[in-house]
Amino acid sequence: MPVESSHITGTSFPVCIAHRGASGEEPENTLRAFGRALDMGATWLELDVHLAHDRLLVIHDPTLDRTTSGQGPLAARPLAEIRALDAGRGEQIPFLEEVLALAAGRARLNIELKEYEALGPTLASLQRAVAAGKWSPDQLLLSAFDWDLLDRARQREPAFPVAPLVGKGAGAEVLEAGYRIGAEAVHISRWSARARFVDAAHARGLAVRVYPVNRRWEFELMVRLGIDGVFTDYPDRALAWGARAPAVGAGSA
Ligand code: G3P
Ligand code: MG
């Protein structure tokens, strides 16, 4: 699996990944946030997905309370009610398919699977998008804190790249897991970013992407460490600081 050219060539500026869209400026994980990130020039988007009522909903939490006008677990409310909620500035909680339609040919999409139940329906949805010629598999990326879930994803559909996620304390375990399952990268928290870890990842052919990176000194530290990608709530800032926005092809059609 390739490491982004920034590290290999020594140009060393990381790719800009819009974390939950342009979530510093707009309601996170909404079409408005993803559209704003694209308008800012980002060519990578990250989102979170849950399965409820057999639909893939783009929302970070398993509950409605923090990001919508509703309360309680997603599963406890009928789909029509969920879709009628305000996710901020009058936005709905999007379906994954709506984000795929918005971003096709304009961005790479990192789908973070928040639960095991979402795996099968997500693979099916992405396979449909590829079959329709809207996306190519290498424009899609599955990530999860549950590495076994990614292992299963690779077994069921090896065409889609994967990246294991880890929070504080990233070490040899995530590198071994990433290598074993054929990941293209490891996604780690900012507090785990250390030069030795980055070097060890690169030695194994794994790119390293870091979340969240919202301040300039954090970004500059990531550049010094040779980080390949930054998840940021402020894509316009990261791009102004030198983060890259690689061109995205028009899909497989
Ligand atoms: O994928 C990077 C980051 O989104 C992981 O953590 O909690 O923001 O989904 P979280
Ligand atoms: Mg996420």
PDB file of C-alpha atoms and ligand atoms in Angstrom:
ATOM      1  CA  MET A   1       0.000   0.000   0.000  1.00  0.00           C
ATOM      2  CA  PRO A   2       1.424   3.390  -0.940  1.00  0.00           C
ATOM      3  CA  VAL A   3       2.453   6.011   1.546  1.00  0.00           C
ATOM      4  CA  GLU A   4       1.390   9.485   0.396  1.00  0.00           C
ATOM      5  CA  SER A   5       4.083  11.030  -1.730  1.00  0.00           C
ATOM      6  CA  SER A   6       4.543  13.916   0.681  1.00  0.00           C
ATOM      7  CA  HIS A   7       6.660  11.768   2.941  1.00  0.00           C
ATOM      8  CA  ILE A   8       8.427   9.724   0.329  1.00  0.00           C
ATOM      9  CA  THR A   9       9.455  12.722  -1.740  1.00  0.00           C
ATOM     10  CA  GLY A  10      10.354  14.795   1.271  1.00  0.00           C
ATOM     11  CA  THR A  11       7.941  17.593   0.440  1.00  0.00           C
ATOM     12  CA  SER A  12       6.327  16.556   3.728  1.00  0.00           C
ATOM     13  CA  PHE A  13       3.086  18.498   3.708  1.00  0.00           C
ATOM     14  CA  PRO A  14       0.150  16.384   4.844  1.00  0.00           C
ATOM     15  CA  VAL A  15      -3.115  15.894   3.001  1.00  0.00           C
ATOM     16  CA  CYS A  16      -6.034  17.953   4.329  1.00  0.00           C
ATOM     17  CA  ILE A  17      -8.954  15.782   5.467  1.00  0.00           C
ATOM     18  CA  ALA A  18     -12.148  17.631   6.404  1.00  0.00           C
ATOM     19  CA  HIS A  19     -13.141  16.070   9.731  1.00  0.00           C
ATOM     20  CA  ARG A  20     -16.935  15.554   9.781  1.00  0.00           C
ATOM     21  CA  GLY A  21     -16.877  18.095   6.917  1.00  0.00           C
ATOM     22  CA  ALA A  22     -15.945  21.692   7.657  1.00  0.00           C
ATOM     23  CA  SER A  23     -17.225  21.016  11.157  1.00  0.00           C
ATOM     24  CA  GLY A  24     -15.569  24.032  12.737  1.00  0.00           C
ATOM     25  CA  GLU A  25     -17.768  26.311  10.637  1.00  0.00           C
ATOM     26  CA  GLU A  26     -20.879  24.223   9.976  1.00  0.00           C
ATOM     27  CA  PRO A  27     -22.914  21.552  11.797  1.00  0.00           C
ATOM     28  CA  GLU A  28     -20.788  18.418  11.789  1.00  0.00           C
ATOM     29  CA  ASN A  29     -21.584  15.494   9.477  1.00  0.00           C
ATOM     30  CA  THR A  30     -24.193  17.434   7.474  1.00  0.00           C
ATOM     31  CA  LEU A  31     -24.402  17.989   3.729  1.00  0.00           C
ATOM     32  CA  ARG A  32     -23.836  21.647   4.478  1.00  0.00           C
ATOM     33  CA  ALA A  33     -20.552  20.857   6.255  1.00  0.00           C
ATOM     34  CA  PHE A  34     -19.378  18.561   3.460  1.00  0.00           C
ATOM     35  CA  GLY A  35     -20.343  21.073   0.767  1.00  0.00           C
ATOM     36  CA  ARG A  36     -18.535  23.829   2.647  1.00  0.00           C
ATOM     37  CA  ALA A  37     -15.393  21.702   2.881  1.00  0.00           C
ATOM     38  CA  LEU A  38     -15.493  21.079  -0.869  1.00  0.00           C
ATOM     39  CA  ASP A  39     -15.989  24.800  -1.483  1.00  0.00           C
ATOM     40  CA  MET A  40     -12.922  25.481   0.668  1.00  0.00           C
ATOM     41  CA  GLY A  41     -10.914  23.238  -1.644  1.00  0.00           C
ATOM     42  CA  ALA A  42     -10.649  20.087   0.456  1.00  0.00           C
ATOM     43  CA  THR A  43     -10.484  16.885  -1.584  1.00  0.00           C
ATOM     44  CA  TRP A  44     -10.760  14.452   1.321  1.00  0.00           C
ATOM     45  CA  LEU A  45     -13.799  14.200   3.566  1.00  0.00           C
ATOM     46  CA  GLU A  46     -14.238  12.157   6.736  1.00  0.00           C
ATOM     47  CA  LEU A  47     -17.610  11.106   8.138  1.00  0.00           C
ATOM     48  CA  ASP A  48     -19.022   8.767  10.794  1.00  0.00           C
ATOM     49  CA  VAL A  49     -21.701   6.213  10.089  1.00  0.00           C
ATOM     50  CA  HIS A  50     -24.264   4.301  12.146  1.00  0.00           C
ATOM     51  CA  LEU A  51     -26.906   1.835  11.044  1.00  0.00           C
ATOM     52  CA  ALA A  52     -30.469   2.481  12.178  1.00  0.00           C
ATOM     53  CA  HIS A  53     -33.678   1.099  10.720  1.00  0.00           C
ATOM     54  CA  ASP A  54     -31.613  -0.556   7.953  1.00  0.00           C
ATOM     55  CA  ARG A  55     -30.315   2.817   6.784  1.00  0.00           C
ATOM     56  CA  LEU A  56     -26.816   4.269   7.023  1.00  0.00           C
ATOM     57  CA  LEU A  57     -26.970   7.534   8.922  1.00  0.00           C
ATOM     58  CA  VAL A  58     -24.074   9.982   8.945  1.00  0.00           C
ATOM     59  CA  ILE A  59     -23.755  10.906  12.601  1.00  0.00           C
ATOM     60  CA  HIS A  60     -20.954  10.575  15.129  1.00  0.00           C
ATOM     61  CA  ASP A  61     -22.824   9.513  18.259  1.00  0.00           C
ATOM     62  CA  PRO A  62     -25.214   6.576  18.712  1.00  0.00           C
ATOM     63  CA  THR A  63     -27.532   9.070  20.368  1.00  0.00           C
ATOM     64  CA  LEU A  64     -29.247  12.178  19.055  1.00  0.00           C
ATOM     65  CA  ASP A  65     -28.692  14.522  21.965  1.00  0.00           C
ATOM     66  CA  ARG A  66     -25.404  16.281  21.207  1.00  0.00           C
ATOM     67  CA  THR A  67     -25.855  17.131  17.522  1.00  0.00           C
ATOM     68  CA  THR A  68     -29.606  17.271  16.864  1.00  0.00           C
ATOM     69  CA  SER A  69     -32.844  18.634  18.256  1.00  0.00           C
ATOM     70  CA  GLY A  70     -33.778  15.094  19.353  1.00  0.00           C
ATOM     71  CA  GLN A  71     -32.977  12.921  22.331  1.00  0.00           C
ATOM     72  CA  GLY A  72     -32.088   9.323  22.996  1.00  0.00           C
ATOM     73  CA  PRO A  73     -30.618   6.482  20.969  1.00  0.00           C
ATOM     74  CA  LEU A  74     -30.978   6.510  17.190  1.00  0.00           C
ATOM     75  CA  ALA A  75     -32.584   3.099  17.326  1.00  0.00           C
ATOM     76  CA  ALA A  76     -35.360   4.324  19.648  1.00  0.00           C
ATOM     77  CA  ARG A  77     -36.873   6.765  17.158  1.00  0.00           C
ATOM     78  CA  PRO A  78     -38.630   5.998  13.857  1.00  0.00           C
ATOM     79  CA  LEU A  79     -36.663   6.903  10.764  1.00  0.00           C
ATOM     80  CA  ALA A  80     -39.129   9.577   9.673  1.00  0.00           C
ATOM     81  CA  GLU A  81     -38.746  11.291  13.043  1.00  0.00           C
ATOM     82  CA  ILE A  82     -34.960  11.083  12.880  1.00  0.00           C
ATOM     83  CA  ARG A  83     -34.959  12.672   9.459  1.00  0.00           C
ATOM     84  CA  ALA A  84     -37.252  15.446  10.658  1.00  0.00           C
ATOM     85  CA  LEU A  85     -34.808  16.513  13.384  1.00  0.00           C
ATOM     86  CA  ASP A  86     -32.642  19.589  13.098  1.00  0.00           C
ATOM     87  CA  ALA A  87     -28.964  18.605  12.899  1.00  0.00           C
ATOM     88  CA  GLY A  88     -27.976  22.283  12.947  1.00  0.00           C
ATOM     89  CA  ARG A  89     -28.915  25.271  10.763  1.00  0.00           C
ATOM     90  CA  GLY A  90     -31.935  23.333   9.545  1.00  0.00           C
ATOM     91  CA  GLU A  91     -29.890  20.409   8.220  1.00  0.00           C
ATOM     92  CA  GLN A  92     -31.042  16.780   8.315  1.00  0.00           C
ATOM     93  CA  ILE A  93     -28.933  13.867   9.425  1.00  0.00           C
ATOM     94  CA  PRO A  94     -27.755  12.701   5.986  1.00  0.00           C
ATOM     95  CA  PHE A  95     -27.843   9.206   4.587  1.00  0.00           C
ATOM     96  CA  LEU A  96     -24.456   7.897   3.474  1.00  0.00           C
ATOM     97  CA  GLU A  97     -25.811   7.739  -0.069  1.00  0.00           C
ATOM     98  CA  GLU A  98     -26.451  11.492  -0.046  1.00  0.00           C
ATOM     99  CA  VAL A  99     -22.852  12.241   0.842  1.00  0.00           C
ATOM    100  CA  LEU A 100     -21.675   9.812  -1.831  1.00  0.00           C
ATOM    101  CA  ALA A 101     -23.813  11.692  -4.373  1.00  0.00           C
ATOM    102  CA  LEU A 102     -22.522  15.079  -3.227  1.00  0.00           C
ATOM    103  CA  ALA A 103     -18.838  14.210  -3.206  1.00  0.00           C
ATOM    104  CA  ALA A 104     -18.554  11.884  -6.243  1.00  0.00           C
ATOM    105  CA  GLY A 105     -15.635  12.951  -8.412  1.00  0.00           C
ATOM    106  CA  ARG A 106     -14.789  15.789  -6.031  1.00  0.00           C
ATOM    107  CA  ALA A 107     -13.233  14.146  -3.001  1.00  0.00           C
ATOM    108  CA  ARG A 108     -11.910  11.001  -1.460  1.00  0.00           C
ATOM    109  CA  LEU A 109     -14.241   9.759   1.256  1.00  0.00           C
ATOM    110  CA  ASN A 110     -13.162   8.251   4.591  1.00  0.00           C
ATOM    111  CA  ILE A 111     -16.107   6.388   6.067  1.00  0.00           C
ATOM    112  CA  GLU A 112     -15.568   5.719   9.760  1.00  0.00           C
ATOM    113  CA  LEU A 113     -17.646   2.747  10.841  1.00  0.00           C
ATOM    114  CA  LYS A 114     -18.895   3.364  14.364  1.00  0.00           C
ATOM    115  CA  GLU A 115     -20.449  -0.056  14.835  1.00  0.00           C
ATOM    116  CA  TYR A 116     -20.135  -3.566  13.498  1.00  0.00           C
ATOM    117  CA  GLU A 117     -23.714  -3.669  12.204  1.00  0.00           C
ATOM    118  CA  ALA A 118     -22.912  -0.913   9.711  1.00  0.00           C
ATOM    119  CA  LEU A 119     -20.244  -2.965   7.918  1.00  0.00           C
ATOM    120  CA  GLY A 120     -22.356  -5.094   5.575  1.00  0.00           C
ATOM    121  CA  PRO A 121     -24.725  -2.302   4.497  1.00  0.00           C
ATOM    122  CA  THR A 122     -21.782   0.082   4.016  1.00  0.00           C
ATOM    123  CA  LEU A 123     -19.930  -2.380   1.804  1.00  0.00           C
ATOM    124  CA  ALA A 124     -23.106  -2.915  -0.209  1.00  0.00           C
ATOM    125  CA  SER A 125     -23.673   0.813  -0.577  1.00  0.00           C
ATOM    126  CA  LEU A 126     -20.101   1.439  -1.700  1.00  0.00           C
ATOM    127  CA  GLN A 127     -20.220  -1.482  -4.108  1.00  0.00           C
ATOM    128  CA  ARG A 128     -23.357   0.027  -5.676  1.00  0.00           C
ATOM    129  CA  ALA A 129     -21.637   3.401  -6.003  1.00  0.00           C
ATOM    130  CA  VAL A 130     -18.658   1.771  -7.722  1.00  0.00           C
ATOM    131  CA  ALA A 131     -20.888  -0.329  -9.997  1.00  0.00           C
ATOM    132  CA  ALA A 132     -22.720   2.861 -11.016  1.00  0.00           C
ATOM    133  CA  GLY A 133     -19.389   4.370 -12.098  1.00  0.00           C
ATOM    134  CA  LYS A 134     -19.619   7.190  -9.577  1.00  0.00           C
ATOM    135  CA  TRP A 135     -16.692   6.129  -7.438  1.00  0.00           C
ATOM    136  CA  SER A 136     -13.581   4.042  -7.814  1.00  0.00           C
ATOM    137  CA  PRO A 137     -12.646   1.811  -4.876  1.00  0.00           C
ATOM    138  CA  ASP A 138      -9.418   3.689  -4.190  1.00  0.00           C
ATOM    139  CA  GLN A 139     -11.393   6.891  -3.635  1.00  0.00           C
ATOM    140  CA  LEU A 140     -13.102   5.222  -0.687  1.00  0.00           C
ATOM    141  CA  LEU A 141     -11.526   4.378   2.639  1.00  0.00           C
ATOM    142  CA  LEU A 142     -12.965   2.489   5.591  1.00  0.00           C
ATOM    143  CA  SER A 143     -11.682   3.189   9.089  1.00  0.00           C
ATOM    144  CA  ALA A 144     -12.716   2.007  12.548  1.00  0.00           C
ATOM    145  CA  PHE A 145     -11.484   1.741  16.105  1.00  0.00           C
ATOM    146  CA  ASP A 146     -12.592  -1.921  15.851  1.00  0.00           C
ATOM    147  CA  TRP A 147      -9.739  -3.433  13.834  1.00  0.00           C
ATOM    148  CA  ASP A 148     -11.429  -6.830  13.563  1.00  0.00           C
ATOM    149  CA  LEU A 149     -14.241  -5.097  11.704  1.00  0.00           C
ATOM    150  CA  LEU A 150     -11.713  -3.834   9.156  1.00  0.00           C
ATOM    151  CA  ASP A 151     -10.175  -7.275   8.846  1.00  0.00           C
ATOM    152  CA  ARG A 152     -13.608  -8.592   7.952  1.00  0.00           C
ATOM    153  CA  ALA A 153     -14.128  -5.741   5.521  1.00  0.00           C
ATOM    154  CA  ARG A 154     -10.910  -6.708   3.721  1.00  0.00           C
ATOM    155  CA  GLN A 155     -11.965 -10.344   3.570  1.00  0.00           C
ATOM    156  CA  ARG A 156     -15.353  -9.475   2.124  1.00  0.00           C
ATOM    157  CA  GLU A 157     -14.236  -6.703  -0.240  1.00  0.00           C
ATOM    158  CA  PRO A 158     -10.471  -6.373  -0.641  1.00  0.00           C
ATOM    159  CA  ALA A 159     -10.823  -3.541  -3.180  1.00  0.00           C
ATOM    160  CA  PHE A 160     -11.629  -0.961  -0.519  1.00  0.00           C
ATOM    161  CA  PRO A 161      -8.663   0.491   1.378  1.00  0.00           C
ATOM    162  CA  VAL A 162      -8.810   0.440   5.169  1.00  0.00           C
ATOM    163  CA  ALA A 163      -7.099   2.234   8.045  1.00  0.00           C
ATOM    164  CA  PRO A 164      -7.258   1.188  11.714  1.00  0.00           C
ATOM    165  CA  LEU A 165      -7.957   3.982  14.181  1.00  0.00           C
ATOM    166  CA  VAL A 166      -6.404   4.367  17.578  1.00  0.00           C
ATOM    167  CA  GLY A 167      -6.580   7.017  20.272  1.00  0.00           C
ATOM    168  CA  LYS A 168      -3.917   7.823  22.818  1.00  0.00           C
ATOM    169  CA  GLY A 169      -1.077   5.368  23.170  1.00  0.00           C
ATOM    170  CA  ALA A 170      -0.661   4.257  19.567  1.00  0.00           C
ATOM    171  CA  GLY A 171       2.150   1.740  19.390  1.00  0.00           C
ATOM    172  CA  ALA A 172       3.285  -1.520  17.878  1.00  0.00           C
ATOM    173  CA  GLU A 173      -0.175  -3.115  18.147  1.00  0.00           C
ATOM    174  CA  VAL A 174      -1.870  -0.854  15.619  1.00  0.00           C
ATOM    175  CA  LEU A 175       1.089  -1.103  13.262  1.00  0.00           C
ATOM    176  CA  GLU A 176       0.980  -4.879  13.429  1.00  0.00           C
ATOM    177  CA  ALA A 177      -2.777  -4.872  12.888  1.00  0.00           C
ATOM    178  CA  GLY A 178      -2.493  -2.442   9.994  1.00  0.00           C
ATOM    179  CA  TYR A 179       0.226  -4.467   8.347  1.00  0.00           C
ATOM    180  CA  ARG A 180      -1.598  -7.747   8.890  1.00  0.00           C
ATOM    181  CA  ILE A 181      -4.868  -6.577   7.357  1.00  0.00           C
ATOM    182  CA  GLY A 182      -3.199  -4.772   4.451  1.00  0.00           C
ATOM    183  CA  ALA A 183      -4.174  -1.270   5.559  1.00  0.00           C
ATOM    184  CA  GLU A 184      -2.954   1.737   3.630  1.00  0.00           C
ATOM    185  CA  ALA A 185      -2.575   3.855   6.773  1.00  0.00           C
ATOM    186  CA  VAL A 186      -3.071   4.127  10.488  1.00  0.00           C
ATOM    187  CA  HIS A 187      -5.177   6.958  11.849  1.00  0.00           C
ATOM    188  CA  ILE A 188      -4.031   8.121  15.264  1.00  0.00           C
ATOM    189  CA  SER A 189      -4.831  10.856  17.723  1.00  0.00           C
ATOM    190  CA  ARG A 190      -2.582  13.890  17.938  1.00  0.00           C
ATOM    191  CA  TRP A 191      -1.435  12.824  21.400  1.00  0.00           C
ATOM    192  CA  SER A 192       0.061   9.653  19.936  1.00  0.00           C
ATOM    193  CA  ALA A 193       2.068  11.338  17.199  1.00  0.00           C
ATOM    194  CA  ARG A 194       5.743  10.650  17.879  1.00  0.00           C
ATOM    195  CA  ALA A 195       8.690  10.542  15.466  1.00  0.00           C
ATOM    196  CA  ARG A 196       9.554   6.935  16.302  1.00  0.00           C
ATOM    197  CA  PHE A 197       5.991   5.818  15.678  1.00  0.00           C
ATOM    198  CA  VAL A 198       5.835   7.644  12.343  1.00  0.00           C
ATOM    199  CA  ASP A 199       9.136   6.163  11.228  1.00  0.00           C
ATOM    200  CA  ALA A 200       8.041   2.672  12.261  1.00  0.00           C
ATOM    201  CA  ALA A 201       4.774   3.061  10.351  1.00  0.00           C
ATOM    202  CA  HIS A 202       6.521   4.252   7.217  1.00  0.00           C
ATOM    203  CA  ALA A 203       8.986   1.396   7.461  1.00  0.00           C
ATOM    204  CA  ARG A 204       5.968  -0.913   7.261  1.00  0.00           C
ATOM    205  CA  GLY A 205       4.495   0.951   4.285  1.00  0.00           C
ATOM    206  CA  LEU A 206       1.745   2.526   6.360  1.00  0.00           C
ATOM    207  CA  ALA A 207       0.853   6.191   6.016  1.00  0.00           C
ATOM    208  CA  VAL A 208       0.092   8.055   9.254  1.00  0.00           C
ATOM    209  CA  ARG A 209      -2.835  10.453   9.521  1.00  0.00           C
ATOM    210  CA  VAL A 210      -3.616  12.397  12.669  1.00  0.00           C
ATOM    211  CA  TYR A 211      -6.782  13.797  14.268  1.00  0.00           C
ATOM    212  CA  PRO A 212      -7.668  16.456  15.258  1.00  0.00           C
ATOM    213  CA  VAL A 213      -5.316  19.155  13.975  1.00  0.00           C
ATOM    214  CA  ASN A 214      -6.943  22.557  14.257  1.00  0.00           C
ATOM    215  CA  ARG A 215      -4.203  24.909  15.410  1.00  0.00           C
ATOM    216  CA  ARG A 216      -1.206  26.167  13.510  1.00  0.00           C
ATOM    217  CA  TRP A 217       1.405  24.935  15.960  1.00  0.00           C
ATOM    218  CA  GLU A 218      -0.157  21.485  15.864  1.00  0.00           C
ATOM    219  CA  PHE A 219      -0.062  21.501  12.077  1.00  0.00           C
ATOM    220  CA  GLU A 220       3.568  22.590  12.021  1.00  0.00           C
ATOM    221  CA  LEU A 221       4.481  19.861  14.481  1.00  0.00           C
ATOM    222  CA  MET A 222       2.805  17.305  12.222  1.00  0.00           C
ATOM    223  CA  VAL A 223       4.809  18.571   9.254  1.00  0.00           C
ATOM    224  CA  ARG A 224       8.026  18.191  11.257  1.00  0.00           C
ATOM    225  CA  LEU A 225       7.043  14.656  12.222  1.00  0.00           C
ATOM    226  CA  GLY A 226       6.427  13.701   8.585  1.00  0.00           C
ATOM    227  CA  ILE A 227       2.721  13.008   9.083  1.00  0.00           C
ATOM    228  CA  ASP A 228       0.920  12.152   5.828  1.00  0.00           C
ATOM    229  CA  GLY A 229      -2.550  13.539   6.544  1.00  0.00           C
ATOM    230  CA  VAL A 230      -4.365  15.734   9.052  1.00  0.00           C
ATOM    231  CA  PHE A 231      -8.019  15.529  10.021  1.00  0.00           C
ATOM    232  CA  THR A 232      -9.132  19.070  10.647  1.00  0.00           C
ATOM    233  CA  ASP A 233     -12.364  20.848  11.504  1.00  0.00           C
ATOM    234  CA  TYR A 234     -11.012  23.894   9.611  1.00  0.00           C
ATOM    235  CA  PRO A 235      -9.944  22.780   6.132  1.00  0.00           C
ATOM    236  CA  ASP A 236      -9.507  26.375   4.952  1.00  0.00           C
ATOM    237  CA  ARG A 237      -6.929  27.008   7.668  1.00  0.00           C
ATOM    238  CA  ALA A 238      -5.021  23.784   7.038  1.00  0.00           C
ATOM    239  CA  LEU A 239      -4.944  24.464   3.306  1.00  0.00           C
ATOM    240  CA  ALA A 240      -3.649  27.979   3.947  1.00  0.00           C
ATOM    241  CA  TRP A 241      -0.894  26.505   6.128  1.00  0.00           C
ATOM    242  CA  GLY A 242       0.195  24.272   3.252  1.00  0.00           C
ATOM    243  CA  ALA A 243      -1.843  21.083   3.629  1.00  0.00           C
ATOM    244  CA  ARG A 244      -2.342  19.379   0.280  1.00  0.00           C
ATOM    245  CA  ALA A 245      -5.556  18.762  -1.638  1.00  0.00           C
ATOM    246  CA  PRO A 246      -4.691  16.093  -4.214  1.00  0.00           C
ATOM    247  CA  ALA A 247      -6.818  16.073  -7.346  1.00  0.00           C
ATOM    248  CA  VAL A 248      -9.520  13.424  -7.385  1.00  0.00           C
ATOM    249  CA  GLY A 249     -10.369  11.486 -10.532  1.00  0.00           C
ATOM    250  CA  ALA A 250     -13.881  11.312 -11.888  1.00  0.00           C
ATOM    251  CA  GLY A 251     -14.503   7.740 -10.802  1.00  0.00           C
ATOM    252  CA  SER A 252     -14.316   4.440 -12.593  1.00  0.00           C
ATOM    253  CA  ALA A 253     -16.724   5.162 -15.436  1.00  0.00           C
TER     254      ALA A 253
HETATM  255  O1  G3P B   1     -11.361   9.417  11.825  1.00  0.00           O
HETATM  256  C1  G3P B   1     -10.720  10.333  12.670  1.00  0.00           C
HETATM  257  C2  G3P B   1     -11.614  10.723  13.817  1.00  0.00           C
HETATM  258  O2  G3P B   1     -12.853  11.086  13.294  1.00  0.00           O
HETATM  259  C3  G3P B   1     -11.788   9.640  14.828  1.00  0.00           C
HETATM  260  O3  G3P B   1     -12.456  10.032  15.977  1.00  0.00           O
HETATM  261  O4  G3P B   1     -14.348  10.471  17.447  1.00  0.00           O
HETATM  262  O5  G3P B   1     -13.776  12.131  15.686  1.00  0.00           O
HETATM  263  O6  G3P B   1     -14.790   9.950  15.071  1.00  0.00           O
HETATM  264  P1  G3P B   1     -13.904  10.674  16.041  1.00  0.00           P
HETATM  265 MG    MG B   2     -14.740  10.153  12.891  1.00  0.00          MG
END
